[in-house]
Amino acid sequence: SQTIHQWPATLVQPVGSPLSLECTVEGTSNPNLYWYRQAAGRGLQLLFYSVGIGQISSEVPQNLSASRPQDRQFILSSKKLLLSDSGFYLCAFSGTSGADEQFFGPGTRLTVL
Amino acid sequence: KNEVEQSPQNLTAQEGEFITINCSYSVGISALHWLQQHPGGGIVSLFMLSSGKKKHGRLIATINIQEKHSSLHITASHPRDSAVYICAPLDPQGGSEKLVFGKGTKLTVNP
């Protein structure tokens, strides 16, 4: 069966520190992968998506970057966190067609102090 | 840009009531997700539909592609249905399809 994992579940980081959030998918090959953010009191926003290894599309200019070093691994990073990076980060995957249903990971709650 | 409107923003119901949440969007789409987000933050995809109606247990989702409108219904609501329900059309943008999210409807079902 298909499963998606994210870690850590919660994270508290000081302003200016680096960030690395990891997402892995099991039970599927060549998935489309997505990073979303939900800021406090706001809706979900697509940050990055990837259709293959090394292929990353950025939706919103920001302090974050994404990488896909392996087919089923998606990493969200920052060199220096800002207060505004606080939020709930969700990874999701879908089949190779952009019109396939998306399935979401458990999320990482990031607080930047 | 696809503008997604959900109504109501907040909904309080008594256990057993029939619930309807509405979603309208401004740009034609191929499909639409209904998502459920529990207080802990985790998101579950309830439905993805492109036409007509789908039913899972007490949940029913309908969509009218021509009218750019979808509804989520919950029959015999229960306190465990309390969550935020999010409408997310799959919006064709520049040759690829991406989810665009409504702001959500917060449902509270009281026993």
PDB file of C-alpha atoms in Angstrom:
ATOM      1  CA  SER A   1       0.000   0.000   0.000  1.00  0.00           C
ATOM      2  CA  GLN A   2       1.029   3.595  -0.534  1.00  0.00           C
ATOM      3  CA  THR A   3       2.208   5.538   2.486  1.00  0.00           C
ATOM      4  CA  ILE A   4       3.807   8.907   3.065  1.00  0.00           C
ATOM      5  CA  HIS A   5       6.050   9.865   5.963  1.00  0.00           C
ATOM      6  CA  GLN A   6       7.185  13.237   7.218  1.00  0.00           C
ATOM      7  CA  TRP A   7       9.549  14.181   9.976  1.00  0.00           C
ATOM      8  CA  PRO A   8       9.935  15.704  12.372  1.00  0.00           C
ATOM      9  CA  ALA A   9       6.357  16.131  13.542  1.00  0.00           C
ATOM     10  CA  THR A  10       7.137  19.336  15.419  1.00  0.00           C
ATOM     11  CA  LEU A  11      10.116  21.648  15.360  1.00  0.00           C
ATOM     12  CA  VAL A  12      11.081  24.810  17.209  1.00  0.00           C
ATOM     13  CA  GLN A  13      13.954  26.725  15.659  1.00  0.00           C
ATOM     14  CA  PRO A  14      15.558  30.124  16.290  1.00  0.00           C
ATOM     15  CA  VAL A  15      15.518  32.833  13.645  1.00  0.00           C
ATOM     16  CA  GLY A  16      18.521  32.502  11.355  1.00  0.00           C
ATOM     17  CA  SER A  17      18.987  28.777  11.882  1.00  0.00           C
ATOM     18  CA  PRO A  18      18.860  26.269   8.992  1.00  0.00           C
ATOM     19  CA  LEU A  19      15.951  23.954   8.256  1.00  0.00           C
ATOM     20  CA  SER A  20      15.586  20.532   6.750  1.00  0.00           C
ATOM     21  CA  LEU A  21      12.234  18.738   6.554  1.00  0.00           C
ATOM     22  CA  GLU A  22      12.070  15.333   4.978  1.00  0.00           C
ATOM     23  CA  CYS A  23       9.272  13.508   3.222  1.00  0.00           C
ATOM     24  CA  THR A  24       9.378   9.969   1.883  1.00  0.00           C
ATOM     25  CA  VAL A  25       6.806   7.965  -0.013  1.00  0.00           C
ATOM     26  CA  GLU A  26       6.439   4.188  -0.150  1.00  0.00           C
ATOM     27  CA  GLY A  27       4.501   1.868  -2.397  1.00  0.00           C
ATOM     28  CA  THR A  28       4.596   3.938  -5.562  1.00  0.00           C
ATOM     29  CA  SER A  29       7.089   4.849  -8.264  1.00  0.00           C
ATOM     30  CA  ASN A  30       7.737   8.183  -9.931  1.00  0.00           C
ATOM     31  CA  PRO A  31       5.124  10.069  -7.937  1.00  0.00           C
ATOM     32  CA  ASN A  32       4.488  13.776  -8.244  1.00  0.00           C
ATOM     33  CA  LEU A  33       5.561  15.332  -4.942  1.00  0.00           C
ATOM     34  CA  TYR A  34       4.349  18.545  -3.336  1.00  0.00           C
ATOM     35  CA  TRP A  35       5.240  20.798  -0.397  1.00  0.00           C
ATOM     36  CA  TYR A  36       2.456  22.943   1.058  1.00  0.00           C
ATOM     37  CA  ARG A  37       2.426  25.429   3.914  1.00  0.00           C
ATOM     38  CA  GLN A  38      -0.422  26.520   6.101  1.00  0.00           C
ATOM     39  CA  ALA A  39       0.384  29.673   8.056  1.00  0.00           C
ATOM     40  CA  ALA A  40      -1.563  30.360  11.237  1.00  0.00           C
ATOM     41  CA  GLY A  41      -5.133  31.347  10.413  1.00  0.00           C
ATOM     42  CA  ARG A  42      -4.566  31.023   6.688  1.00  0.00           C
ATOM     43  CA  GLY A  43      -5.302  28.521   3.956  1.00  0.00           C
ATOM     44  CA  LEU A  44      -2.988  26.022   2.354  1.00  0.00           C
ATOM     45  CA  GLN A  45      -0.458  27.304  -0.130  1.00  0.00           C
ATOM     46  CA  LEU A  46       1.556  25.297  -2.634  1.00  0.00           C
ATOM     47  CA  LEU A  47       5.280  25.955  -2.197  1.00  0.00           C
ATOM     48  CA  PHE A  48       7.014  23.463  -4.500  1.00  0.00           C
ATOM     49  CA  TYR A  49       6.180  20.517  -6.672  1.00  0.00           C
ATOM     50  CA  SER A  50       8.309  17.932  -8.418  1.00  0.00           C
ATOM     51  CA  VAL A  51       7.549  15.585 -11.292  1.00  0.00           C
ATOM     52  CA  GLY A  52      10.860  13.710 -11.102  1.00  0.00           C
ATOM     53  CA  ILE A  53      14.323  13.461  -9.549  1.00  0.00           C
ATOM     54  CA  GLY A  54      16.039  16.819  -9.591  1.00  0.00           C
ATOM     55  CA  GLN A  55      12.997  18.550 -11.109  1.00  0.00           C
ATOM     56  CA  ILE A  56      11.618  21.228  -8.812  1.00  0.00           C
ATOM     57  CA  SER A  57       9.107  23.965  -9.574  1.00  0.00           C
ATOM     58  CA  SER A  58       8.696  26.842  -7.163  1.00  0.00           C
ATOM     59  CA  GLU A  59       5.326  28.454  -6.823  1.00  0.00           C
ATOM     60  CA  VAL A  60       6.063  31.314  -4.479  1.00  0.00           C
ATOM     61  CA  PRO A  61       9.264  33.312  -4.089  1.00  0.00           C
ATOM     62  CA  GLN A  62      10.461  32.784  -0.560  1.00  0.00           C
ATOM     63  CA  ASN A  63      13.190  31.888   1.846  1.00  0.00           C
ATOM     64  CA  LEU A  64      12.819  28.160   1.207  1.00  0.00           C
ATOM     65  CA  SER A  65      14.127  25.638  -1.298  1.00  0.00           C
ATOM     66  CA  ALA A  66      13.283  22.062  -2.163  1.00  0.00           C
ATOM     67  CA  SER A  67      15.227  19.124  -3.482  1.00  0.00           C
ATOM     68  CA  ARG A  68      14.404  15.642  -4.704  1.00  0.00           C
ATOM     69  CA  PRO A  69      17.564  13.556  -4.459  1.00  0.00           C
ATOM     70  CA  GLN A  70      15.719  10.241  -4.915  1.00  0.00           C
ATOM     71  CA  ASP A  71      12.499   9.216  -6.606  1.00  0.00           C
ATOM     72  CA  ARG A  72      10.509   8.988  -3.393  1.00  0.00           C
ATOM     73  CA  GLN A  73      12.289  11.554  -1.246  1.00  0.00           C
ATOM     74  CA  PHE A  74      11.426  15.236  -1.074  1.00  0.00           C
ATOM     75  CA  ILE A  75      13.285  17.682   1.151  1.00  0.00           C
ATOM     76  CA  LEU A  76      12.345  21.212   2.158  1.00  0.00           C
ATOM     77  CA  SER A  77      15.227  23.418   3.294  1.00  0.00           C
ATOM     78  CA  SER A  78      16.204  26.864   4.369  1.00  0.00           C
ATOM     79  CA  LYS A  79      19.626  28.333   5.043  1.00  0.00           C
ATOM     80  CA  LYS A  80      18.290  30.972   7.459  1.00  0.00           C
ATOM     81  CA  LEU A  81      14.812  30.799   8.921  1.00  0.00           C
ATOM     82  CA  LEU A  82      12.605  33.866   9.282  1.00  0.00           C
ATOM     83  CA  LEU A  83       9.791  34.378  11.759  1.00  0.00           C
ATOM     84  CA  SER A  84       7.387  34.305   8.811  1.00  0.00           C
ATOM     85  CA  ASP A  85       8.465  30.732   8.011  1.00  0.00           C
ATOM     86  CA  SER A  86       6.457  29.465  10.980  1.00  0.00           C
ATOM     87  CA  GLY A  87       3.564  27.274   9.975  1.00  0.00           C
ATOM     88  CA  PHE A  88       2.331  23.796   9.270  1.00  0.00           C
ATOM     89  CA  TYR A  89       4.178  22.099   6.411  1.00  0.00           C
ATOM     90  CA  LEU A  90       2.544  19.298   4.501  1.00  0.00           C
ATOM     91  CA  CYS A  91       4.054  16.965   1.956  1.00  0.00           C
ATOM     92  CA  ALA A  92       1.780  15.246  -0.542  1.00  0.00           C
ATOM     93  CA  PHE A  93       2.080  12.867  -3.458  1.00  0.00           C
ATOM     94  CA  SER A  94       0.010  11.902  -6.450  1.00  0.00           C
ATOM     95  CA  GLY A  95       0.352   9.700  -9.478  1.00  0.00           C
ATOM     96  CA  THR A  96       2.294  10.829 -12.508  1.00  0.00           C
ATOM     97  CA  SER A  97      -0.698  12.608 -13.968  1.00  0.00           C
ATOM     98  CA  GLY A  98      -1.214  16.011 -12.426  1.00  0.00           C
ATOM     99  CA  ALA A  99      -4.897  15.183 -12.331  1.00  0.00           C
ATOM    100  CA  ASP A 100      -4.460  12.221  -9.984  1.00  0.00           C
ATOM    101  CA  GLU A 101      -5.753  12.370  -6.433  1.00  0.00           C
ATOM    102  CA  GLN A 102      -3.284  13.757  -3.907  1.00  0.00           C
ATOM    103  CA  PHE A 103      -2.489  12.107  -0.587  1.00  0.00           C
ATOM    104  CA  PHE A 104      -1.103  14.086   2.308  1.00  0.00           C
ATOM    105  CA  GLY A 105       1.529  13.337   4.925  1.00  0.00           C
ATOM    106  CA  PRO A 106       1.007  13.936   8.651  1.00  0.00           C
ATOM    107  CA  GLY A 107       2.661  17.352   8.533  1.00  0.00           C
ATOM    108  CA  THR A 108       5.396  19.195  10.431  1.00  0.00           C
ATOM    109  CA  ARG A 109       4.528  22.071  12.720  1.00  0.00           C
ATOM    110  CA  LEU A 110       7.392  24.568  12.595  1.00  0.00           C
ATOM    111  CA  THR A 111       7.714  27.414  15.082  1.00  0.00           C
ATOM    112  CA  VAL A 112      10.431  29.971  14.479  1.00  0.00           C
ATOM    113  CA  LEU A 113      11.282  32.053  17.559  1.00  0.00           C
TER     114      LEU A 113
ATOM    115  CA  LYS B   1      -6.189  32.855 -10.984  1.00  0.00           C
ATOM    116  CA  ASN B   2      -8.936  30.617  -9.674  1.00  0.00           C
ATOM    117  CA  GLU B   3     -10.877  32.229  -6.840  1.00  0.00           C
ATOM    118  CA  VAL B   4     -12.336  29.647  -4.471  1.00  0.00           C
ATOM    119  CA  GLU B   5     -15.168  30.574  -2.132  1.00  0.00           C
ATOM    120  CA  GLN B   6     -16.469  28.304   0.592  1.00  0.00           C
ATOM    121  CA  SER B   7     -19.540  28.820   2.690  1.00  0.00           C
ATOM    122  CA  PRO B   8     -20.182  28.929   5.498  1.00  0.00           C
ATOM    123  CA  GLN B   9     -16.846  29.741   7.134  1.00  0.00           C
ATOM    124  CA  ASN B  10     -18.032  28.340  10.446  1.00  0.00           C
ATOM    125  CA  LEU B  11     -20.818  25.899  11.133  1.00  0.00           C
ATOM    126  CA  THR B  12     -22.130  24.550  14.414  1.00  0.00           C
ATOM    127  CA  ALA B  13     -24.593  21.679  14.372  1.00  0.00           C
ATOM    128  CA  GLN B  14     -26.260  19.273  16.748  1.00  0.00           C
ATOM    129  CA  GLU B  15     -25.501  15.599  16.466  1.00  0.00           C
ATOM    130  CA  GLY B  16     -27.715  13.983  13.863  1.00  0.00           C
ATOM    131  CA  GLU B  17     -28.206  17.077  11.719  1.00  0.00           C
ATOM    132  CA  PHE B  18     -27.708  17.118   7.966  1.00  0.00           C
ATOM    133  CA  ILE B  19     -24.748  19.316   7.007  1.00  0.00           C
ATOM    134  CA  THR B  20     -24.059  21.083   3.712  1.00  0.00           C
ATOM    135  CA  ILE B  21     -20.869  22.924   2.823  1.00  0.00           C
ATOM    136  CA  ASN B  22     -20.675  24.789  -0.459  1.00  0.00           C
ATOM    137  CA  CYS B  23     -17.781  25.634  -2.727  1.00  0.00           C
ATOM    138  CA  SER B  24     -17.691  27.794  -5.823  1.00  0.00           C
ATOM    139  CA  TYR B  25     -14.761  28.640  -8.039  1.00  0.00           C
ATOM    140  CA  SER B  26     -14.186  31.072 -10.856  1.00  0.00           C
ATOM    141  CA  VAL B  27     -12.148  29.164 -13.459  1.00  0.00           C
ATOM    142  CA  GLY B  28     -13.098  25.929 -15.183  1.00  0.00           C
ATOM    143  CA  ILE B  29     -11.427  22.841 -13.758  1.00  0.00           C
ATOM    144  CA  SER B  30     -11.081  19.138 -14.469  1.00  0.00           C
ATOM    145  CA  ALA B  31     -11.612  17.876 -10.919  1.00  0.00           C
ATOM    146  CA  LEU B  32     -11.955  18.932  -7.319  1.00  0.00           C
ATOM    147  CA  HIS B  33     -10.828  17.574  -3.940  1.00  0.00           C
ATOM    148  CA  TRP B  34     -12.676  17.751  -0.671  1.00  0.00           C
ATOM    149  CA  LEU B  35     -10.215  17.552   2.204  1.00  0.00           C
ATOM    150  CA  GLN B  36     -10.729  17.101   5.929  1.00  0.00           C
ATOM    151  CA  GLN B  37      -8.308  18.650   8.400  1.00  0.00           C
ATOM    152  CA  HIS B  38      -8.510  17.563  12.030  1.00  0.00           C
ATOM    153  CA  PRO B  39      -7.435  19.802  14.950  1.00  0.00           C
ATOM    154  CA  GLY B  40      -3.981  18.197  15.007  1.00  0.00           C
ATOM    155  CA  GLY B  41      -3.458  19.439  11.458  1.00  0.00           C
ATOM    156  CA  GLY B  42      -3.407  16.193   9.511  1.00  0.00           C
ATOM    157  CA  ILE B  43      -5.234  16.291   6.196  1.00  0.00           C
ATOM    158  CA  VAL B  44      -7.205  13.477   4.643  1.00  0.00           C
ATOM    159  CA  SER B  45      -8.544  13.496   1.122  1.00  0.00           C
ATOM    160  CA  LEU B  46     -12.249  12.653   1.314  1.00  0.00           C
ATOM    161  CA  PHE B  47     -13.128  12.812  -2.346  1.00  0.00           C
ATOM    162  CA  MET B  48     -11.766  13.692  -5.725  1.00  0.00           C
ATOM    163  CA  LEU B  49     -14.533  14.142  -8.244  1.00  0.00           C
ATOM    164  CA  SER B  50     -14.887  15.486 -11.735  1.00  0.00           C
ATOM    165  CA  SER B  51     -18.617  15.055 -12.331  1.00  0.00           C
ATOM    166  CA  GLY B  52     -21.848  14.038 -10.691  1.00  0.00           C
ATOM    167  CA  LYS B  53     -21.814  12.634  -7.215  1.00  0.00           C
ATOM    168  CA  LYS B  54     -19.716  10.391  -4.949  1.00  0.00           C
ATOM    169  CA  LYS B  55     -20.674   8.789  -1.658  1.00  0.00           C
ATOM    170  CA  HIS B  56     -18.531   7.344   1.126  1.00  0.00           C
ATOM    171  CA  GLY B  57     -20.536   6.268   4.132  1.00  0.00           C
ATOM    172  CA  ARG B  58     -22.303   9.337   5.521  1.00  0.00           C
ATOM    173  CA  LEU B  59     -20.424  11.725   3.233  1.00  0.00           C
ATOM    174  CA  ILE B  60     -21.720  12.791  -0.160  1.00  0.00           C
ATOM    175  CA  ALA B  61     -19.995  15.141  -2.591  1.00  0.00           C
ATOM    176  CA  THR B  62     -21.521  16.626  -5.693  1.00  0.00           C
ATOM    177  CA  ILE B  63     -20.086  18.779  -8.421  1.00  0.00           C
ATOM    178  CA  ASN B  64     -21.534  20.770 -11.298  1.00  0.00           C
ATOM    179  CA  ILE B  65     -18.641  21.567 -13.618  1.00  0.00           C
ATOM    180  CA  GLN B  66     -20.707  23.916 -15.797  1.00  0.00           C
ATOM    181  CA  GLU B  67     -21.909  25.967 -12.827  1.00  0.00           C
ATOM    182  CA  LYS B  68     -18.474  25.835 -11.135  1.00  0.00           C
ATOM    183  CA  HIS B  69     -19.949  24.629  -7.879  1.00  0.00           C
ATOM    184  CA  SER B  70     -19.496  21.704  -5.527  1.00  0.00           C
ATOM    185  CA  SER B  71     -21.141  20.684  -2.272  1.00  0.00           C
ATOM    186  CA  LEU B  72     -20.180  18.370   0.551  1.00  0.00           C
ATOM    187  CA  HIS B  73     -22.978  16.838   2.573  1.00  0.00           C
ATOM    188  CA  ILE B  74     -22.774  14.958   5.844  1.00  0.00           C
ATOM    189  CA  THR B  75     -25.802  12.936   6.848  1.00  0.00           C
ATOM    190  CA  ALA B  76     -26.505  12.101  10.506  1.00  0.00           C
ATOM    191  CA  SER B  77     -23.596  14.261  11.697  1.00  0.00           C
ATOM    192  CA  HIS B  78     -21.547  13.107  14.662  1.00  0.00           C
ATOM    193  CA  PRO B  79     -19.122  14.923  16.994  1.00  0.00           C
ATOM    194  CA  ARG B  80     -16.228  13.048  15.376  1.00  0.00           C
ATOM    195  CA  ASP B  81     -17.076  14.887  12.138  1.00  0.00           C
ATOM    196  CA  SER B  82     -15.860  18.087  13.788  1.00  0.00           C
ATOM    197  CA  ALA B  83     -13.015  19.322  11.604  1.00  0.00           C
ATOM    198  CA  VAL B  84     -12.151  21.880   8.947  1.00  0.00           C
ATOM    199  CA  TYR B  85     -13.367  20.920   5.489  1.00  0.00           C
ATOM    200  CA  ILE B  86     -11.428  22.331   2.574  1.00  0.00           C
ATOM    201  CA  CYS B  87     -12.470  22.545  -1.045  1.00  0.00           C
ATOM    202  CA  ALA B  88      -9.548  22.319  -3.478  1.00  0.00           C
ATOM    203  CA  PRO B  89     -10.170  22.549  -7.212  1.00  0.00           C
ATOM    204  CA  LEU B  90      -7.522  21.098  -9.504  1.00  0.00           C
ATOM    205  CA  ASP B  91      -6.701  24.172 -11.505  1.00  0.00           C
ATOM    206  CA  PRO B  92      -5.004  23.926 -14.902  1.00  0.00           C
ATOM    207  CA  GLN B  93      -2.196  26.479 -14.903  1.00  0.00           C
ATOM    208  CA  GLY B  94       0.331  26.792 -17.666  1.00  0.00           C
ATOM    209  CA  GLY B  95      -0.087  23.203 -18.805  1.00  0.00           C
ATOM    210  CA  SER B  96       0.115  21.583 -15.386  1.00  0.00           C
ATOM    211  CA  GLU B  97      -2.640  21.064 -12.848  1.00  0.00           C
ATOM    212  CA  LYS B  98      -2.323  22.280  -9.297  1.00  0.00           C
ATOM    213  CA  LEU B  99      -4.599  22.355  -6.303  1.00  0.00           C
ATOM    214  CA  VAL B 100      -6.027  25.720  -5.317  1.00  0.00           C
ATOM    215  CA  PHE B 101      -7.444  25.807  -1.815  1.00  0.00           C
ATOM    216  CA  GLY B 102     -10.492  27.385  -0.266  1.00  0.00           C
ATOM    217  CA  LYS B 103     -10.130  28.880   3.194  1.00  0.00           C
ATOM    218  CA  GLY B 104     -12.031  26.027   4.746  1.00  0.00           C
ATOM    219  CA  THR B 105     -15.225  25.550   6.699  1.00  0.00           C
ATOM    220  CA  LYS B 106     -14.845  24.850  10.384  1.00  0.00           C
ATOM    221  CA  LEU B 107     -17.525  22.386  11.457  1.00  0.00           C
ATOM    222  CA  THR B 108     -18.350  21.743  15.088  1.00  0.00           C
ATOM    223  CA  VAL B 109     -20.876  19.027  15.884  1.00  0.00           C
ATOM    224  CA  ASN B 110     -22.153  19.091  19.433  1.00  0.00           C
ATOM    225  CA  PRO B 111     -23.477  15.966  21.167  1.00  0.00           C
TER     226      PRO B 111
END
